[in-house]
mmCIF file of C-alpha atoms in Angstrom:
data_model
loop_
_atom_site.group_PDB
_atom_site.id
_atom_site.type_symbol
_atom_site.label_atom_id
_atom_site.label_comp_id
_atom_site.label_asym_id
_atom_site.label_seq_id
_atom_site.Cartn_x
_atom_site.Cartn_y
_atom_site.Cartn_z
ATOM 1 C CA MET A 1 1.293 -77.051 -92.807
ATOM 2 C CA ASP A 2 0.616 -75.087 -95.975
ATOM 3 C CA SER A 3 1.353 -78.092 -98.166
ATOM 4 C CA TYR A 4 -1.200 -80.146 -96.232
ATOM 5 C CA PHE A 5 -3.963 -77.661 -95.380
ATOM 6 C CA LYS A 6 -3.694 -74.550 -97.515
ATOM 7 C CA ASP A 7 -4.800 -75.981 -100.862
ATOM 8 C CA GLY A 8 -7.770 -77.761 -99.296
ATOM 9 C CA LYS A 9 -11.166 -76.458 -100.342
ATOM 10 C CA ASN A 10 -12.684 -77.135 -96.941
ATOM 11 C CA THR A 11 -10.281 -75.139 -94.750
ATOM 12 C CA ALA A 12 -9.017 -71.624 -94.148
ATOM 13 C CA VAL A 13 -5.422 -71.275 -92.889
ATOM 14 C CA LEU A 14 -3.981 -68.223 -91.114
ATOM 15 C CA HIS A 15 -0.463 -67.646 -89.779
ATOM 16 C CA ASP A 16 0.853 -65.198 -87.156
ATOM 17 C CA LEU A 17 -2.596 -63.855 -86.323
ATOM 18 C CA ARG A 18 -2.510 -61.232 -83.561
ATOM 19 C CA ILE A 19 -5.898 -60.203 -82.219
ATOM 20 C CA VAL A 20 -6.986 -57.812 -79.475
ATOM 21 C CA VAL A 21 -10.360 -58.336 -77.750
ATOM 22 C CA ASP A 22 -11.452 -56.198 -74.777
ATOM 23 C CA GLY A 23 -7.818 -55.313 -74.118
ATOM 24 C CA ASP A 24 -6.664 -58.957 -74.130
ATOM 25 C CA VAL A 25 -4.086 -59.965 -76.744
ATOM 26 C CA ALA A 26 -3.683 -63.370 -78.405
ATOM 27 C CA GLN A 27 -0.728 -64.112 -80.713
ATOM 28 C CA ILE A 28 -1.766 -67.249 -82.606
ATOM 29 C CA ASP A 29 1.050 -68.919 -84.540
ATOM 30 C CA HIS A 30 -1.164 -70.974 -86.862
ATOM 31 C CA MET A 31 -4.901 -71.473 -87.124
ATOM 32 C CA VAL A 32 -6.936 -73.802 -89.329
ATOM 33 C CA ILE A 33 -10.733 -73.569 -89.481
ATOM 34 C CA ASN A 34 -12.784 -76.052 -91.464
ATOM 35 C CA ARG A 35 -16.319 -76.447 -92.778
ATOM 36 C CA MET A 36 -17.315 -78.808 -89.959
ATOM 37 C CA ASN A 37 -16.915 -76.163 -87.258
ATOM 38 C CA PHE A 38 -13.497 -77.319 -85.971
ATOM 39 C CA VAL A 39 -10.817 -74.732 -85.155
ATOM 40 C CA PHE A 40 -7.224 -76.020 -84.853
ATOM 41 C CA LEU A 41 -4.798 -73.819 -82.924
ATOM 42 C CA PHE A 42 -1.098 -74.628 -83.348
ATOM 43 C CA GLU A 43 1.663 -73.258 -81.119
ATOM 44 C CA THR A 44 5.094 -73.423 -82.795
ATOM 45 C CA LYS A 45 8.152 -73.819 -80.554
ATOM 46 C CA CYS A 46 11.689 -73.831 -82.006
ATOM 47 C CA PHE A 47 13.123 -76.149 -79.364
ATOM 48 C CA ASN A 48 16.480 -77.542 -80.495
ATOM 49 C CA GLY A 49 17.307 -79.313 -77.242
ATOM 50 C CA ASN A 50 15.600 -82.041 -75.254
ATOM 51 C CA LEU A 51 11.982 -81.398 -74.307
ATOM 52 C CA LYS A 52 10.661 -83.191 -71.248
ATOM 53 C CA ILE A 53 7.012 -83.244 -70.197
ATOM 54 C CA ASN A 54 6.148 -84.663 -66.785
ATOM 55 C CA GLU A 55 2.936 -86.235 -65.509
ATOM 56 C CA HIS A 56 1.664 -82.819 -64.337
ATOM 57 C CA GLY A 57 1.946 -81.294 -67.816
ATOM 58 C CA GLU A 58 5.017 -79.242 -66.925
ATOM 59 C CA PHE A 59 7.520 -78.525 -69.716
ATOM 60 C CA THR A 60 11.305 -78.483 -69.211
ATOM 61 C CA MET A 61 14.083 -77.870 -71.744
ATOM 62 C CA SER A 62 17.593 -79.274 -71.303
ATOM 63 C CA TYR A 63 20.655 -78.390 -73.354
ATOM 64 C CA ALA A 64 24.207 -79.595 -73.789
ATOM 65 C CA GLY A 65 26.164 -79.113 -70.599
ATOM 66 C CA GLY A 66 23.260 -80.092 -68.367
ATOM 67 C CA LYS A 67 21.463 -76.738 -68.303
ATOM 68 C CA GLN A 68 17.740 -77.083 -67.682
ATOM 69 C CA PHE A 69 15.027 -74.446 -67.886
ATOM 70 C CA GLY A 70 11.359 -74.685 -67.034
ATOM 71 C CA ILE A 71 9.139 -73.134 -69.711
ATOM 72 C CA PRO A 72 5.463 -72.136 -69.760
ATOM 73 C CA SER A 73 3.110 -74.807 -71.069
ATOM 74 C CA PRO A 74 2.379 -74.147 -74.778
ATOM 75 C CA LEU A 75 -0.890 -76.082 -74.389
ATOM 76 C CA GLU A 76 -2.077 -73.770 -71.622
ATOM 77 C CA GLN A 77 -0.965 -70.797 -73.704
ATOM 78 C CA SER A 78 -3.078 -72.042 -76.603
ATOM 79 C CA ARG A 79 -6.094 -72.490 -74.315
ATOM 80 C CA ARG A 80 -5.759 -68.864 -73.213
ATOM 81 C CA HIS A 81 -5.772 -67.895 -76.879
ATOM 82 C CA GLU A 82 -8.951 -69.944 -77.314
ATOM 83 C CA ARG A 83 -10.805 -67.897 -74.704
ATOM 84 C CA ILE A 84 -9.895 -64.650 -76.465
ATOM 85 C CA LEU A 85 -10.543 -66.018 -79.942
ATOM 86 C CA ALA A 86 -13.939 -67.436 -78.930
ATOM 87 C CA LYS A 87 -15.142 -63.919 -78.073
ATOM 88 C CA LEU A 88 -14.007 -62.665 -81.470
ATOM 89 C CA LEU A 89 -15.706 -65.534 -83.309
ATOM 90 C CA ASP A 90 -18.983 -64.694 -81.539
ATOM 91 C CA THR A 91 -18.627 -61.044 -82.529
ATOM 92 C CA LEU A 92 -17.918 -61.947 -86.152
ATOM 93 C CA GLU A 93 -20.715 -64.565 -86.163
ATOM 94 C CA ILE A 94 -18.313 -67.325 -87.131
ATOM 95 C CA THR A 95 -20.119 -70.397 -85.906
ATOM 96 C CA GLY A 96 -21.843 -73.576 -86.974
ATOM 97 C CA ARG A 97 -25.505 -73.846 -87.774
ATOM 98 C CA THR A 98 -26.453 -75.245 -84.366
ATOM 99 C CA ALA A 99 -23.335 -75.043 -82.206
ATOM 100 C CA LYS A 100 -20.228 -73.032 -81.476
ATOM 101 C CA PRO A 101 -16.832 -74.101 -82.895
ATOM 102 C CA THR A 102 -14.900 -76.978 -81.357
ATOM 103 C CA PHE A 103 -11.283 -76.094 -80.570
ATOM 104 C CA VAL A 104 -8.343 -78.482 -80.963
ATOM 105 C CA HIS A 105 -4.944 -77.533 -79.526
ATOM 106 C CA ALA A 106 -1.560 -78.803 -80.738
ATOM 107 C CA VAL A 107 2.105 -77.910 -80.231
ATOM 108 C CA LEU A 108 4.582 -78.142 -83.106
ATOM 109 C CA VAL A 109 8.267 -78.636 -82.242
ATOM 110 C CA HIS A 110 11.402 -78.926 -84.360
ATOM 111 C CA PRO A 111 11.701 -82.259 -86.221
ATOM 112 C CA LYS A 112 15.107 -82.853 -84.576
ATOM 113 C CA ALA A 113 13.912 -82.172 -81.035
ATOM 114 C CA ILE A 114 13.945 -85.066 -78.560
ATOM 115 C CA ILE A 115 10.684 -85.410 -76.635
ATOM 116 C CA THR A 116 10.499 -87.294 -73.333
ATOM 117 C CA ARG A 117 6.866 -88.008 -72.513
ATOM 118 C CA PRO A 118 5.041 -89.229 -69.413
ATOM 119 C CA SER A 119 2.673 -92.176 -69.409
ATOM 120 C CA PRO A 120 -0.493 -91.369 -71.408
ATOM 121 C CA LYS A 121 -2.502 -92.449 -68.362
ATOM 122 C CA THR A 122 -1.106 -89.559 -66.316
ATOM 123 C CA PHE A 123 -0.868 -86.862 -68.990
ATOM 124 C CA ASN A 124 -1.733 -87.220 -72.666
ATOM 125 C CA THR A 125 0.853 -85.622 -74.969
ATOM 126 C CA ASP A 126 -0.524 -86.871 -78.295
ATOM 127 C CA ASN A 127 -0.982 -83.266 -79.414
ATOM 128 C CA VAL A 128 2.692 -82.381 -78.902
ATOM 129 C CA ILE A 129 4.095 -83.329 -82.289
ATOM 130 C CA LYS A 130 7.067 -82.764 -84.519
ATOM 131 C CA ALA A 131 6.367 -80.338 -87.338
ATOM 132 C CA ASP A 132 7.087 -82.851 -90.099
ATOM 133 C CA ALA A 133 4.444 -85.254 -88.718
ATOM 134 C CA ILE A 134 1.439 -82.927 -88.913
ATOM 135 C CA GLU A 135 -0.297 -84.903 -91.672
ATOM 136 C CA THR A 136 0.016 -88.197 -89.784
ATOM 137 C CA TRP A 137 -1.146 -86.518 -86.582
ATOM 138 C CA HIS A 138 -4.218 -85.002 -88.263
ATOM 139 C CA GLN A 139 -5.264 -88.293 -89.799
ATOM 140 C CA LYS A 140 -4.770 -90.067 -86.461
ATOM 141 C CA TRP A 141 -6.776 -87.378 -84.701
ATOM 142 C CA ALA A 142 -9.638 -87.740 -87.180
ATOM 143 C CA ASN A 143 -9.700 -91.527 -86.798
ATOM 144 C CA LYS A 144 -9.254 -91.651 -83.021
ATOM 145 C CA ASP A 145 -10.601 -88.518 -81.382
ATOM 146 C CA VAL A 146 -13.673 -87.811 -83.498
ATOM 147 C CA GLY A 147 -16.416 -90.181 -82.434
ATOM 148 C CA VAL A 148 -19.858 -90.868 -83.862
ATOM 149 C CA THR A 149 -21.485 -88.044 -81.896
ATOM 150 C CA GLU A 150 -18.865 -85.526 -83.033
ATOM 151 C CA VAL A 151 -19.272 -86.654 -86.658
ATOM 152 C CA LEU A 152 -23.049 -86.203 -86.509
ATOM 153 C CA ASN A 153 -22.677 -82.766 -84.962
ATOM 154 C CA ALA A 154 -20.098 -81.859 -87.580
ATOM 155 C CA PHE A 155 -22.451 -82.738 -90.418
ATOM 156 C CA LEU A 156 -25.255 -80.756 -88.776
ATOM 157 C CA ASN A 157 -22.973 -77.716 -88.584
ATOM 158 C CA ILE A 158 -21.216 -78.024 -91.928
ATOM 159 C CA ARG A 159 -20.920 -74.793 -93.885
ATOM 160 C CA SER A 160 -20.139 -74.059 -97.523
ATOM 161 C CA GLN A 161 -16.677 -73.582 -98.995
ATOM 162 C CA ASP A 162 -17.501 -69.952 -99.707
ATOM 163 C CA THR A 163 -18.458 -69.443 -96.066
ATOM 164 C CA VAL A 164 -15.129 -70.845 -94.875
ATOM 165 C CA ARG A 165 -13.242 -68.508 -97.218
ATOM 166 C CA GLU A 166 -15.350 -65.611 -95.920
ATOM 167 C CA TRP A 167 -14.462 -66.599 -92.347
ATOM 168 C CA GLY A 168 -10.765 -66.587 -93.217
ATOM 169 C CA ASP A 169 -11.038 -63.109 -94.755
ATOM 170 C CA LYS A 170 -12.908 -61.792 -91.711
ATOM 171 C CA LEU A 171 -10.279 -63.087 -89.317
ATOM 172 C CA ALA A 172 -7.397 -61.814 -91.442
ATOM 173 C CA ARG A 173 -8.884 -58.313 -91.257
ATOM 174 C CA GLN A 174 -8.828 -58.538 -87.458
ATOM 175 C CA HIS A 175 -5.023 -58.837 -87.381
ATOM 176 C CA ARG A 176 -3.533 -56.136 -85.176
ATOM 177 C CA PRO A 177 0.283 -56.037 -85.496
ATOM 178 C CA GLY A 178 2.278 -54.927 -82.491
ATOM 179 C CA ASP A 179 4.235 -51.676 -82.596
ATOM 180 C CA LEU A 180 7.659 -53.076 -83.462
ATOM 181 C CA LEU A 181 9.180 -49.576 -83.427
ATOM 182 C CA ALA A 182 8.140 -48.794 -79.866
ATOM 183 C CA LEU A 183 11.181 -48.414 -77.622
ATOM 184 C CA PRO A 184 11.311 -49.890 -74.127
ATOM 185 C CA ASP A 185 11.394 -47.442 -71.232
ATOM 186 C CA PHE A 186 15.151 -47.691 -70.674
ATOM 187 C CA MET A 187 15.832 -46.663 -74.303
ATOM 188 C CA ARG A 188 13.422 -43.730 -74.454
ATOM 189 C CA PRO A 189 14.889 -40.202 -74.222
ATOM 190 C CA ARG A 190 14.817 -38.877 -70.694
ATOM 191 C CA GLU A 191 14.067 -35.351 -69.629
ATOM 192 C CA ALA A 192 17.159 -33.326 -68.833
ATOM 193 C CA PRO A 193 17.682 -32.934 -65.064
ATOM 194 C CA PRO A 194 17.362 -29.410 -63.665
ATOM 195 C CA PRO A 195 20.670 -27.521 -63.703
ATOM 196 C CA ARG A 196 22.630 -27.640 -60.505
ATOM 197 C CA ALA A 197 23.483 -24.441 -58.701
ATOM 198 C CA LYS A 198 27.101 -23.586 -59.311
ATOM 199 C CA ALA A 199 29.351 -22.967 -56.346
ATOM 200 C CA PRO A 200 30.800 -19.483 -56.213
ATOM 201 C CA VAL A 201 34.222 -19.300 -57.780
ATOM 202 C CA PRO A 202 36.917 -17.352 -55.931
ATOM 203 C CA ALA A 203 37.814 -14.245 -57.862
ATOM 204 C CA ALA A 204 41.538 -14.851 -57.447
ATOM 205 C CA LYS A 205 41.370 -18.357 -58.987
ATOM 206 C CA PRO A 206 38.755 -18.567 -61.719
ATOM 207 C CA ALA A 207 37.732 -22.113 -62.640
ATOM 208 C CA PRO A 208 39.234 -23.339 -65.938
ATOM 209 C CA VAL A 209 36.725 -23.779 -68.737
ATOM 210 C CA THR A 210 38.608 -26.435 -70.678
ATOM 211 C CA ALA A 211 37.794 -29.457 -68.492
ATOM 212 C CA PRO A 212 33.989 -29.308 -68.790
ATOM 213 C CA VAL A 213 34.230 -28.652 -72.520
ATOM 214 C CA ILE A 214 36.329 -31.785 -73.002
ATOM 215 C CA ALA A 215 33.926 -33.861 -70.888
ATOM 216 C CA ALA A 216 30.941 -32.670 -72.898
ATOM 217 C CA THR A 217 32.710 -33.527 -76.139
ATOM 218 C CA GLN A 218 33.492 -37.018 -74.939
ATOM 219 C CA ASP A 219 29.878 -37.591 -73.905
ATOM 220 C CA ALA A 220 28.657 -36.381 -77.286
ATOM 221 C CA THR A 221 30.866 -38.830 -79.176
ATOM 222 C CA ALA A 222 29.591 -41.892 -77.316
ATOM 223 C CA GLY A 223 27.071 -43.192 -79.835
ATOM 224 C CA PRO A 224 24.007 -45.359 -79.010
ATOM 225 C CA ASP A 225 25.548 -48.444 -80.673
ATOM 226 C CA GLU A 226 28.289 -48.606 -78.036
ATOM 227 C CA ALA A 227 25.725 -48.488 -75.228
ATOM 228 C CA LEU A 228 23.761 -51.313 -76.849
ATOM 229 C CA LYS A 229 26.822 -53.489 -77.316
ATOM 230 C CA ARG A 230 27.470 -53.402 -73.587
ATOM 231 C CA LYS A 231 24.052 -54.952 -73.036
ATOM 232 C CA LEU A 232 24.084 -57.674 -75.700
ATOM 233 C CA ILE A 233 24.171 -60.488 -73.157
ATOM 234 C CA CYS A 234 21.371 -62.956 -72.397
ATOM 235 C CA VAL A 235 20.302 -62.354 -68.803
ATOM 236 C CA THR A 236 19.396 -66.052 -68.394
ATOM 237 C CA CYS A 237 22.503 -67.891 -69.612
ATOM 238 C CA GLY A 238 25.015 -65.022 -69.763
ATOM 239 C CA ASP A 239 25.981 -65.777 -73.378
ATOM 240 C CA LYS A 240 26.513 -63.028 -75.927
ATOM 241 C CA ILE A 241 23.595 -62.391 -78.262
ATOM 242 C CA THR A 242 23.295 -60.709 -81.638
ATOM 243 C CA PHE A 243 22.044 -57.168 -82.068
ATOM 244 C CA PRO A 244 18.800 -58.355 -83.804
ATOM 245 C CA GLU A 245 18.108 -60.643 -80.801
ATOM 246 C CA GLY A 246 18.574 -57.772 -78.395
ATOM 247 C CA LYS A 247 16.564 -55.382 -80.541
ATOM 248 C CA PHE A 248 13.666 -57.842 -80.684
ATOM 249 C CA CYS A 249 13.574 -58.045 -76.880
ATOM 250 C CA TRP A 250 13.751 -54.260 -76.457
ATOM 251 C CA ALA A 251 10.929 -53.819 -78.973
ATOM 252 C CA ASN A 252 8.735 -56.193 -76.916
ATOM 253 C CA GLU A 253 9.202 -54.749 -73.436
ATOM 254 C CA LYS A 254 5.971 -56.094 -71.986
ATOM 255 C CA ARG A 255 7.019 -59.650 -72.848
ATOM 256 C CA PHE A 256 10.666 -59.474 -71.751
ATOM 257 C CA GLY A 257 10.518 -56.839 -69.012
ATOM 258 C CA GLY A 258 13.069 -54.599 -70.683
ATOM 259 C CA PHE A 259 15.801 -57.271 -70.603
ATOM 260 C CA GLN A 260 17.394 -59.143 -73.474
ATOM 261 C CA TYR A 261 17.577 -62.896 -74.070
ATOM 262 C CA CYS A 262 19.076 -65.222 -76.631
ATOM 263 C CA ARG A 263 16.744 -66.836 -79.152
ATOM 264 C CA GLU A 264 16.555 -70.061 -77.121
ATOM 265 C CA HIS A 265 15.463 -68.323 -73.939
ATOM 266 C CA GLN A 266 13.075 -65.971 -75.671
ATOM 267 C CA ALA A 267 10.874 -69.055 -76.065
ATOM 268 C CA GLN A 268 10.178 -69.177 -72.323
ATOM 269 C CA PHE A 269 8.171 -65.945 -72.621
ATOM 270 C CA GLN A 270 5.802 -67.163 -75.325
#
């Protein structure tokens, strides 16, 4: 994407842009905005299995061994981002001379992914593309999807190169990174429970003090790493995961609900 768009004088390119508008959050993988008032939003999905899209626009991933998992539509996800981003563009006065920006949504998948598509008459998947074909896709989009009316409107709304660079700088300043150090609820320190009332000890047989001391010592030596290792299992497929995979899930509790998933199944929560 950078090799094709970034050096262009007529575009501004941003990656991993996280914005917050009126409490709504949009995590945009890649965005390209050009002088003719077009905004391209790209969702990147690291699918390394077989991607199937049916005539209703539903996405399913299948892996070796016959496992299949339904995943949220990346196109619908991108359209939700559009609604949030459109509010921000209005606030920042990023617009054409006579009209608001036109949004174009696309999904980038791994070049080795296998895509099974429905008939274009039932659901058009032209904007689900392999990452190495972005240049061909963009040229095809320009030749096919931009008609005479859109071209005329584009020329009426064209802005200067300096304006596009200014837009890119404005949007980059709106990036709001998530708190990657925030712990999920189950990892936060808990308040100590109130002490229990001790039963009276018979005077003739005083309770030994060694047992509770040993128990306390054993509890103190159980470090947090051991507790984490017992939870390094993907709750979807049951496979073991790495500590960074688990840590990423725990640091994003709202997305994963406090559970941990392997890298493949983290994609279903995008």
